[in-house]
mmCIF file of C-alpha atoms in Angstrom:
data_model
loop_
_atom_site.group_PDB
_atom_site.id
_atom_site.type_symbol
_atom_site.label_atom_id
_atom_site.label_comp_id
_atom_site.label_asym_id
_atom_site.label_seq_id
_atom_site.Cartn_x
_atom_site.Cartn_y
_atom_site.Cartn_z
ATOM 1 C CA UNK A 1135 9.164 -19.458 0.283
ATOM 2 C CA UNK A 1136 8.732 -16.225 -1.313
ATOM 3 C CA UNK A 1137 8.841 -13.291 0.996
ATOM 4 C CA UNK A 1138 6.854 -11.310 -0.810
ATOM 5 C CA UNK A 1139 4.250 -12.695 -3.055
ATOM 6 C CA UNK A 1140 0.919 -12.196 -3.529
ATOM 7 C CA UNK A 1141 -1.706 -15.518 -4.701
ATOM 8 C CA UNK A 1142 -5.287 -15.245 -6.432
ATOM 9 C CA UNK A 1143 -7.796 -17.805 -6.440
ATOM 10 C CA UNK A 1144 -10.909 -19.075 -7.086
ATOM 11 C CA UNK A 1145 -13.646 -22.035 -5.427
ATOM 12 C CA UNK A 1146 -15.275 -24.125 -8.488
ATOM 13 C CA UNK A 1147 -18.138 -24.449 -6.583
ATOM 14 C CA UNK A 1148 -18.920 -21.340 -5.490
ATOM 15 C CA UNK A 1149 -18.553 -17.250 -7.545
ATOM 16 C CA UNK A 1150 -15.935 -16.165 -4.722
ATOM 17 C CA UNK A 1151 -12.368 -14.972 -5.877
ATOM 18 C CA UNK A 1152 -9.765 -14.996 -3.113
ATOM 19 C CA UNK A 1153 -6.359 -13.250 -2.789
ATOM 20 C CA UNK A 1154 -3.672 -13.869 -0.425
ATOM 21 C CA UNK A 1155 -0.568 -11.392 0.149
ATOM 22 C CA UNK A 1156 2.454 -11.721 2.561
ATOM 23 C CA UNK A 1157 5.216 -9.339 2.678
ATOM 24 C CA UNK A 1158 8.876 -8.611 4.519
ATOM 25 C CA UNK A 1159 11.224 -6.795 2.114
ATOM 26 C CA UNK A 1160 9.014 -4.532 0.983
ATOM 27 C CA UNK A 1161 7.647 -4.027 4.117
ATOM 28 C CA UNK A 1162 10.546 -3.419 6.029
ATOM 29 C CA UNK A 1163 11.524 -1.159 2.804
ATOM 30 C CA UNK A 1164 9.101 1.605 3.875
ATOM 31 C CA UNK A 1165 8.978 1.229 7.326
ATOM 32 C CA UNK A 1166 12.349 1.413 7.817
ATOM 33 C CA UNK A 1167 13.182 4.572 6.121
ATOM 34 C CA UNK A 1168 11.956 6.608 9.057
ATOM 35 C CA UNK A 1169 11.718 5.827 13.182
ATOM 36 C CA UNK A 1170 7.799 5.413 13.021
ATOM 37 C CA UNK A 1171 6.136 4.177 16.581
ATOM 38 C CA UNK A 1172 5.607 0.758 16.663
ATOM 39 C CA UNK A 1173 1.644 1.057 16.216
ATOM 40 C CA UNK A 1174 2.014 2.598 13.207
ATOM 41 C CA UNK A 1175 4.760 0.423 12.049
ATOM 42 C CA UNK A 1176 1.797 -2.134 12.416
ATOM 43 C CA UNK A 1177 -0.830 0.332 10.824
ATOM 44 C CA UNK A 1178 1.732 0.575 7.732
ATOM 45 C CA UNK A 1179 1.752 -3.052 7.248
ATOM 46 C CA UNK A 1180 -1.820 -3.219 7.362
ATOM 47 C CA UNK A 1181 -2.212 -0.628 4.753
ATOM 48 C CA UNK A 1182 0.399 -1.886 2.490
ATOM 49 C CA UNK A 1183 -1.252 -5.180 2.371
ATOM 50 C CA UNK A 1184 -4.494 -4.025 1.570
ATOM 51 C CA UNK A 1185 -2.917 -1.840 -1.086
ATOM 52 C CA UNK A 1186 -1.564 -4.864 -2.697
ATOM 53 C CA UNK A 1187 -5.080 -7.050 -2.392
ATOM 54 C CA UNK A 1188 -6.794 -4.057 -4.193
ATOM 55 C CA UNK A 1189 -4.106 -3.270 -6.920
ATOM 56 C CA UNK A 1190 -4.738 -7.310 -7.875
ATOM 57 C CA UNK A 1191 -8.157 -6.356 -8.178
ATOM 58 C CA UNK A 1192 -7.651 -3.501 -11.020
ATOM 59 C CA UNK A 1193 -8.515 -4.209 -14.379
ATOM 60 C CA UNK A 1194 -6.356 -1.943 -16.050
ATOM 61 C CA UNK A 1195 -2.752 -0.945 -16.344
ATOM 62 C CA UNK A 1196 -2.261 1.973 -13.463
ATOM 63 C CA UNK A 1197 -1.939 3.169 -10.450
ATOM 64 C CA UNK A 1198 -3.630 3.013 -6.919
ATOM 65 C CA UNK A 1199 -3.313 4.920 -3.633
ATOM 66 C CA UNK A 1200 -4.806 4.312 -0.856
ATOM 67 C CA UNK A 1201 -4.480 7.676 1.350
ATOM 68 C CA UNK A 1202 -5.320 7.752 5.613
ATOM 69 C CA UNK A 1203 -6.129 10.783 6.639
ATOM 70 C CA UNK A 1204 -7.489 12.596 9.673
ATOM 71 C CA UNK A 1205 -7.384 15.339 13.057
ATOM 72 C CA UNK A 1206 -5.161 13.142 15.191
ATOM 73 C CA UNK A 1207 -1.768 12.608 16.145
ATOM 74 C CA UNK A 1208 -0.967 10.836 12.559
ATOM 75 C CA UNK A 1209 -2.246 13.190 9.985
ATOM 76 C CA UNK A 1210 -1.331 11.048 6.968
ATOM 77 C CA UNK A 1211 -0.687 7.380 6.085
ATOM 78 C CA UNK A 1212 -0.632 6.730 2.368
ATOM 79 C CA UNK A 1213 0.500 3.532 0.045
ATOM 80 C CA UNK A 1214 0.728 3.664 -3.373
ATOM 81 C CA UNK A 1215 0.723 0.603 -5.555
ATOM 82 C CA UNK A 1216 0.645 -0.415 -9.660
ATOM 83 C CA UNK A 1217 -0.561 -2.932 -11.346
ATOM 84 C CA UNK A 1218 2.823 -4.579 -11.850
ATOM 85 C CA UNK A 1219 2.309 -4.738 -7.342
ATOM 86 C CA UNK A 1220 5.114 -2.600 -7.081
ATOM 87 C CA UNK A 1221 4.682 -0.557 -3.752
ATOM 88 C CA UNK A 1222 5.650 2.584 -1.285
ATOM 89 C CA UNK A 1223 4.281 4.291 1.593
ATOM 90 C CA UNK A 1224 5.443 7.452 4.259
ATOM 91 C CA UNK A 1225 3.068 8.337 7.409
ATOM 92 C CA UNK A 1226 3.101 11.542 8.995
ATOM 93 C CA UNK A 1227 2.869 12.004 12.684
ATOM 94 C CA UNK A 1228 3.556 14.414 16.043
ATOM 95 C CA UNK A 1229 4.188 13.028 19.447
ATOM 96 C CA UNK A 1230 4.187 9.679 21.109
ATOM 97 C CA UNK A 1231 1.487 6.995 20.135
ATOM 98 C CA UNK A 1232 0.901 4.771 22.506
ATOM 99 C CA UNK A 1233 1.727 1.002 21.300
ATOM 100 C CA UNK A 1234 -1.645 0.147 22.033
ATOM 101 C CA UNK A 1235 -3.283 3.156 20.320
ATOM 102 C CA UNK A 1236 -6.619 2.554 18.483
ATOM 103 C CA UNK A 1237 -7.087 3.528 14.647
ATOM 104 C CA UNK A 1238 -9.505 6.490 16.423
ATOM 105 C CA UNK A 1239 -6.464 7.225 18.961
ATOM 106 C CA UNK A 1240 -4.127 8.028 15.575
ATOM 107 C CA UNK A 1241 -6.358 9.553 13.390
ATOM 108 C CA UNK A 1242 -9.392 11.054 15.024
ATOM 109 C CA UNK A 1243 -11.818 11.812 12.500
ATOM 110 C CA UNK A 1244 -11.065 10.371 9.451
ATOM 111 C CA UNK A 1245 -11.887 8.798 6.151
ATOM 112 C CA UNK A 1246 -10.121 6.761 3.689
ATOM 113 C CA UNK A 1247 -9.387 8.052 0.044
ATOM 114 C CA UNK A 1248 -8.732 5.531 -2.858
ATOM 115 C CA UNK A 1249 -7.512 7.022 -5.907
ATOM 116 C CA UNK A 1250 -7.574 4.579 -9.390
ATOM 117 C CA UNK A 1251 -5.227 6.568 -12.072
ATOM 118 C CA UNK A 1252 -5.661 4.491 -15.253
ATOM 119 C CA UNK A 1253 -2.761 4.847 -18.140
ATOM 120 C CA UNK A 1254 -5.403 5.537 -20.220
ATOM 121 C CA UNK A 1255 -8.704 6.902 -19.688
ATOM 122 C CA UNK A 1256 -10.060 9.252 -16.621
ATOM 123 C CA UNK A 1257 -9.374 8.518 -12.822
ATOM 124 C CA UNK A 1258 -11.417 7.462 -10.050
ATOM 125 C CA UNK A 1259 -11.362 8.340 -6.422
ATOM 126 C CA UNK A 1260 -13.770 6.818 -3.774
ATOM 127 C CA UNK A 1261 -13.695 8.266 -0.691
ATOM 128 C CA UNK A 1262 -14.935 6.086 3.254
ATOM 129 C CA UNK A 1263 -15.188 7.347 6.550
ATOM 130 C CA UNK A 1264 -12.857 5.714 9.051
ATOM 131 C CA UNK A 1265 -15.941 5.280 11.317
ATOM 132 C CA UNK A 1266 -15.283 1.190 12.033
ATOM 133 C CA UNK A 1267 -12.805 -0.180 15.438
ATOM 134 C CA UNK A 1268 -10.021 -1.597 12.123
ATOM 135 C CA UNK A 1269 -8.989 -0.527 8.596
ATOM 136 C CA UNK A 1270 -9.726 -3.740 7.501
ATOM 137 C CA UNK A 1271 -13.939 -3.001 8.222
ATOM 138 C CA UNK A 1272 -13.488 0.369 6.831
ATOM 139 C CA UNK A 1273 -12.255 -1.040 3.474
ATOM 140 C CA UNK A 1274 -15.064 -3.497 3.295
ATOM 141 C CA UNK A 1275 -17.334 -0.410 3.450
ATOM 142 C CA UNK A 1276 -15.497 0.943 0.580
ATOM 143 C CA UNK A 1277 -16.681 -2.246 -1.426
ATOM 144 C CA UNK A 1278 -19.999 -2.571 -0.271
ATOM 145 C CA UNK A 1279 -20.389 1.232 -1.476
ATOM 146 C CA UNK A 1280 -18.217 1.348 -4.518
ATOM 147 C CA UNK A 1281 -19.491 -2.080 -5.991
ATOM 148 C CA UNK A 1282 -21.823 -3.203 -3.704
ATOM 149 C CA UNK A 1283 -20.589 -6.809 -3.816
ATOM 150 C CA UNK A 1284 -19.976 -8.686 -0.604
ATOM 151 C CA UNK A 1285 -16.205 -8.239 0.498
ATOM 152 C CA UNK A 1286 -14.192 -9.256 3.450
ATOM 153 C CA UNK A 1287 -10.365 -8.378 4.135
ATOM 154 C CA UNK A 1288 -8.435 -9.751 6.525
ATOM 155 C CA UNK A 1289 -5.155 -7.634 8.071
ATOM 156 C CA UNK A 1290 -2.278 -8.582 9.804
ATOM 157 C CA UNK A 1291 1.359 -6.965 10.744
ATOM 158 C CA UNK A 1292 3.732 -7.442 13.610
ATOM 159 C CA UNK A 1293 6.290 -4.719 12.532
ATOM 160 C CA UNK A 1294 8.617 -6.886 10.908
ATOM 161 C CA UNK A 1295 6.233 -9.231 8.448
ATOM 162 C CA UNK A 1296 2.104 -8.078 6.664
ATOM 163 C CA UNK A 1297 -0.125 -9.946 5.360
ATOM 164 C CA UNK A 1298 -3.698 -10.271 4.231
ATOM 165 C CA UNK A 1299 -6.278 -12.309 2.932
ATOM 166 C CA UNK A 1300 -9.560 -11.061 0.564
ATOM 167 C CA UNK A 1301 -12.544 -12.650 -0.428
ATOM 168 C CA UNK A 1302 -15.291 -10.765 -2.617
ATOM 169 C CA UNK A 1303 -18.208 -12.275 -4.254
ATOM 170 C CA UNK A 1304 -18.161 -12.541 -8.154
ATOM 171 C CA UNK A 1305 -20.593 -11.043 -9.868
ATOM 172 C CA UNK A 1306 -23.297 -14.018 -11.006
ATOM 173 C CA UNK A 1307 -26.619 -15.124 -11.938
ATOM 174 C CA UNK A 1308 -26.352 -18.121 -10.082
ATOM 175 C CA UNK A 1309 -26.814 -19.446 -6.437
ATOM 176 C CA UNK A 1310 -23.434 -20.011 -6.024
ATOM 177 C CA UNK A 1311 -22.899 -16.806 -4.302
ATOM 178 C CA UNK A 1312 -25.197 -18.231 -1.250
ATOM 179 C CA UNK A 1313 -21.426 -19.818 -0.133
ATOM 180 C CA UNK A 1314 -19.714 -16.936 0.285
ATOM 181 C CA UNK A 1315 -20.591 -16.770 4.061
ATOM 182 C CA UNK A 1316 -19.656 -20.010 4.617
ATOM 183 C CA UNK A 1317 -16.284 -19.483 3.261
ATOM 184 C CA UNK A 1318 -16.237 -16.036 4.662
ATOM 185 C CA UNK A 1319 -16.454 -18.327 8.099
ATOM 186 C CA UNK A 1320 -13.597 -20.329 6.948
ATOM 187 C CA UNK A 1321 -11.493 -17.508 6.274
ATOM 188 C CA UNK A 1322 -12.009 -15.846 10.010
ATOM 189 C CA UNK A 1323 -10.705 -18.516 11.782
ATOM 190 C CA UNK A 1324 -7.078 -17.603 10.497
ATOM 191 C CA UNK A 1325 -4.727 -16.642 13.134
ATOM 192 C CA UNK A 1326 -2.309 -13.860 12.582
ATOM 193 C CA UNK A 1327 1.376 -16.549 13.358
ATOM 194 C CA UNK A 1328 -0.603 -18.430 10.752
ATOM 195 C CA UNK A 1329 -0.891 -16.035 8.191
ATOM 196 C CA UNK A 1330 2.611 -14.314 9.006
ATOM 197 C CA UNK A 1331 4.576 -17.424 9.082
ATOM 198 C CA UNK A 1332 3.036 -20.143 7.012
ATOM 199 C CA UNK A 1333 3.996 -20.197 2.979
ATOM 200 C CA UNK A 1334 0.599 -19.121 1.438
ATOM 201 C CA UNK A 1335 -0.269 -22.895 0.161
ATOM 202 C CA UNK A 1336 -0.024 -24.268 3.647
ATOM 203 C CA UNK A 1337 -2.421 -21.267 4.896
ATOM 204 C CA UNK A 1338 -5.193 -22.108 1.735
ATOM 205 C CA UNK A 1339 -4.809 -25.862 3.302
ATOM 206 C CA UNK A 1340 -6.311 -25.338 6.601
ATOM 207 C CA UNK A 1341 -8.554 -22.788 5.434
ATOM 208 C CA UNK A 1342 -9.947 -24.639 2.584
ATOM 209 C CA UNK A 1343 -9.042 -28.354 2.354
ATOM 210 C CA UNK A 1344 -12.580 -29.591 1.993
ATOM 211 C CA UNK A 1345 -12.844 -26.980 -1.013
ATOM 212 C CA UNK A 1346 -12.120 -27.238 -4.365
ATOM 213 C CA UNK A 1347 -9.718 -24.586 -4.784
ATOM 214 C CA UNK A 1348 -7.934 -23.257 -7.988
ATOM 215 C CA UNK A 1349 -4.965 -21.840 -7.455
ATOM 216 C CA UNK A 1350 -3.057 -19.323 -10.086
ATOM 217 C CA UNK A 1351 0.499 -18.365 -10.379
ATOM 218 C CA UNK A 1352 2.137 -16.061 -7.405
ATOM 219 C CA UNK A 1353 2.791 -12.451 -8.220
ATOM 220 C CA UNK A 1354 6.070 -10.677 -6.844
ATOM 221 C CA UNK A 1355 5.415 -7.598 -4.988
ATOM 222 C CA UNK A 1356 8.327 -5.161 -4.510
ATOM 223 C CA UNK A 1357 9.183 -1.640 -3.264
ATOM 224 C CA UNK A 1358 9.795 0.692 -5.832
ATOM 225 C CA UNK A 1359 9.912 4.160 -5.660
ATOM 226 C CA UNK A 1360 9.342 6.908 -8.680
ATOM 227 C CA UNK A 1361 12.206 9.408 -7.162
ATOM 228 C CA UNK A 1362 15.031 10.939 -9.230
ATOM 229 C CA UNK A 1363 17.637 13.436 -9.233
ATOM 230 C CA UNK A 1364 15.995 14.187 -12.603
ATOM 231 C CA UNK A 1365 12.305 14.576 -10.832
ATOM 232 C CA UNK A 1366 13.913 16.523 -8.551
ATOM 233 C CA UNK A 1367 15.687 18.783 -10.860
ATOM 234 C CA UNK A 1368 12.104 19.565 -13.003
ATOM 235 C CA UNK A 1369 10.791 20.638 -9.144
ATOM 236 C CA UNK A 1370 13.639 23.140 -8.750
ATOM 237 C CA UNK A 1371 13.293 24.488 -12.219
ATOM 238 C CA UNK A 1372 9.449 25.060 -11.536
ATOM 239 C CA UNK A 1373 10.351 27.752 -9.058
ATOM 240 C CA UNK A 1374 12.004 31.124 -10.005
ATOM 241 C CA UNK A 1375 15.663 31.211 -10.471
ATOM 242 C CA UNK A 1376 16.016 34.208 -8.036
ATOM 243 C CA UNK A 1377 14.435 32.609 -5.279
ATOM 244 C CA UNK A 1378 16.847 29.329 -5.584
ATOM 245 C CA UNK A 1379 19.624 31.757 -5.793
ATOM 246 C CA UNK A 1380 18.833 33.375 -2.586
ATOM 247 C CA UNK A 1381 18.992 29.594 -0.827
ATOM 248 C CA UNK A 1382 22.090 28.652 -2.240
ATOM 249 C CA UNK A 1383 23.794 31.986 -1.403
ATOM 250 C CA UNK A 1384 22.061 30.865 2.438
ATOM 251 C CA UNK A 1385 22.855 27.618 2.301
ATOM 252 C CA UNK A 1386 25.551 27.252 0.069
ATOM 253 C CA UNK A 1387 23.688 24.212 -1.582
ATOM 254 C CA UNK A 1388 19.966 23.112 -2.648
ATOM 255 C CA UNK A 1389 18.650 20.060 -1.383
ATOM 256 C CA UNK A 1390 15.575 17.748 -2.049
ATOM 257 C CA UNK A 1391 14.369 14.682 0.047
ATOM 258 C CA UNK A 1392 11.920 12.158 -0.810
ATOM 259 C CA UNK A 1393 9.775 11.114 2.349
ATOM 260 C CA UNK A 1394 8.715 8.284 0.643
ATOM 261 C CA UNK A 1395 12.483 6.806 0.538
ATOM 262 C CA UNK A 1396 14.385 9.016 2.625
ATOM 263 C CA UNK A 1397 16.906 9.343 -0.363
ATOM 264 C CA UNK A 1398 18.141 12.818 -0.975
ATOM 265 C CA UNK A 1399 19.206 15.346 -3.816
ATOM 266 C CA UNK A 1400 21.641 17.523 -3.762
ATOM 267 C CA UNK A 1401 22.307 20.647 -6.343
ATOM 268 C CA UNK A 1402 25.219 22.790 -5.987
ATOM 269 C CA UNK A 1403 25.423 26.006 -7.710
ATOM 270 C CA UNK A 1404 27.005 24.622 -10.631
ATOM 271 C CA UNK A 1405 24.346 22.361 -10.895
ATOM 272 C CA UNK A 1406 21.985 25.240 -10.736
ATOM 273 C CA UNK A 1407 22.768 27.131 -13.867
ATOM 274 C CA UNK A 1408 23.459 24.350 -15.573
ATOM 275 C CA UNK A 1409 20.081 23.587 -14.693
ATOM 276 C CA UNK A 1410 18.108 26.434 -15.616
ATOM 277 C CA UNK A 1411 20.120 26.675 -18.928
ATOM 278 C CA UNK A 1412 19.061 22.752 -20.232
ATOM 279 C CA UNK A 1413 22.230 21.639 -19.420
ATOM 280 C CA UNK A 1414 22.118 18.160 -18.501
ATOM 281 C CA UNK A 1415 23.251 17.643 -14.959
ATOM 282 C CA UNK A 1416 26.733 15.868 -13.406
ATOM 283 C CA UNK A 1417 25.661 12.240 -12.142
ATOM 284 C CA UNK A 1418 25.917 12.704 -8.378
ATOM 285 C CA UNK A 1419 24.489 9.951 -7.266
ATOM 286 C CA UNK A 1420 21.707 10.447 -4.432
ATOM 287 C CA UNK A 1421 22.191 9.405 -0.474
ATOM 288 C CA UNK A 1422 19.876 8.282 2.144
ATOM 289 C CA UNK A 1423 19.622 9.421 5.879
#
């Protein structure tokens, strides 16, 4: 099966969409760029797949992020996703978090902001408290405030694999709507091996066999991150010459990381007045740590 996929579908007999997501390469792309604890490991995962069920949800061409953020030990969590489900993610954190650490334990006080940037027109940004025991509960409030149609996410990550499952009430005139707890019943009873292991089609089985279930085409979801050497050279230039003069003379080189990949720039002084006259710039090609 494919590792990283996500499904949508929809019950004929009932206005519920569904969307299922289950990811390892991608997964293991961000969290293995830096030596995160293994509770947030699992919080990443989380995250990431609820990134992905609410990019399949946009109706534009953009992107999404979906920023944690708080007084505790982890400061920052933040994925950000397109509509083509194309991911990446960093966390920031001090000290040791307990494996068993609850979302309150790693951020304190928090809240949740989700940021829609259209490619055309003017963004949106929704902001939740993290006020519920799982992200998954605080997301659902995001729904029930931003659209105010029923919504229920399911989360799951082990540190190696993600996955999640979302159901959301279509907008209607109809009665139809009445099954949503029913299949919002249905849906709970998933176990996380289940969801982890299963290929998607076996999970939508057990879940929904005596349902009439319609099924679309699976979606590939991928890491990709928007770093450059070129990006990084348009950063340098935005600062004064002088002052990127004084830290080569220090350091005998300038140097640029991206948390997001771990992949790093480096600009030698060469590279720095060719830079700041337009010159385009040797192709040194970038390495990680």
């Amino acid at each position: 099966m494919n590792k990283d996929t996500l499904y949508r579908y929809l019950f004929e007999n009932a206005d519920v969409r569904g969307e299922l997501v289950q990811l390892a390469d991608t997964y293991q792309s961000v969290v293995n760029a830096h030596e995160y604890p293994t509770v947030l490991r699992r919080f990443l995962g989380e995250l990431m797949a609820a990134t992905s069920l609410l990019t399949a949800t946009l109706k534009f061409s953009g992107d999404i992020a979906v920023q944690v953020q708080g007084n505790g030990p982890v400061s920052l969590a933040v994925i950000n996703g397109n509509n083509h489900q194309q991911l990446r993610g960093v966390a920031r954190w001090e000290g040791n978090l307990a494996d068993d650490a609850s979302l309150n334990d790693l951020f304190g006080d928090g809240y949740i902001v989700i940021t829609l940037t259209p490619d055309d027109g003017e963004r949106y940004q929704g902001v939740v408290a993290l006020d519920k025991p799982t992200l998954a509960e605080c997301i659902q409030d995001y729904f029930q405030q931003s659209e105010q149609l029923p919504t229920g996410i399911w989360l799951f990550a082990d540190g190696e694999r993600a996955a999640g499952i979302f159901l959301q009430v279509l907008p209607s005139e109809g009665d139809h709507n009445a099954e949503y707890e029913h299949l919002t019943t249905l849906t709970a009873t998933i176990k996380q091996e289940e969801l982890l292991e299963l290929p998607a089609e076996e999970v939508l089985h057990r879940l929904y066999h005596e349902e009439q279930v319609r099924l679309f085409d699976p979606i590939d979801v991928s890491f990709k991150c928007t770093c450059s050497r070129e990006r990084s050279a348009s950063a340098i230039r935005s600062i004064d010459k002088e002052e990127i003069l004084s830290l080569l003379a220090e350091q005998g080189q300038v140097e640029l990381g991206c948390e997001y990949c771990n992949t790093f720039y480096r600009f030698d002084a060469i590279d720095i007045e060719a830079l700041y006259a337009n010159v385009p710039l040797s192709d040194e090609p970038a390495t990680k740590q």
